[in-house]
Phi, psi and omega in degrees: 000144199243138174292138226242114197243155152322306192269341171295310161318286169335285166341270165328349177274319186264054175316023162172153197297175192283314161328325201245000161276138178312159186269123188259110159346329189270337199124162165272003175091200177299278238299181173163161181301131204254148177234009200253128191266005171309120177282144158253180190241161172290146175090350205270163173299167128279124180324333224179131147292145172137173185303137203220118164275129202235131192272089200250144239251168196023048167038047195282314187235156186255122212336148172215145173256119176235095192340099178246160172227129191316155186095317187281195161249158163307139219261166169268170175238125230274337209279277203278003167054262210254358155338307176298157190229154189237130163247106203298149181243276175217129169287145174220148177265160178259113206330303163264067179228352191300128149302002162228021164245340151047000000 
């Protein structure tokens, strides 16, 4: 059985260019793409719900993505303790942050 990689998963997904999609009328919605490349720190608020590239120091581990959510803090890291640096990927609102989800 062949192993299931992020990017083999990524691929397999994108069954059609981005050009080629139908258009949704409404918009692209909350979410997008952040373009501002500033890292945050362990302890710091978080700005924004959404995917978070999580950084860790002397490369103990290797780059990852992880859902935070506003409001909360930047988690420490049990390896690299206030080292790890955090970076917004794309903002998502968090579902029950919704009024109708509530």
């Amino acid at each position: 059985m062949r192993a299931v990689t992020r990017t083999s998963y990524v691929a397999a997904r994108q069954w059609t260019r981005l050009a080629d999609r139908p258009k949704d009328p409404a918009g692209p919605g909350p979410r997008r793409e952040n373009h501002d490349r500033s890292f945050f720190a362990a302890g710091q608020v978080i700005p924004e719900s959404g995917i978070y590239e999580v950084i860790h120091d002397q490369d103990h581990r290797p780059c990852h993505d992880s859902v935070l959510v506003k409001g909360d803090r930047f988690p420490f890291c049990d390896t690299c303790n206030e080292r790890v640096r955090f970076r917004v990927l794309r903002t998502a609102p968090y579902i029950f942050h919704d009024p109708d989800f509530e």
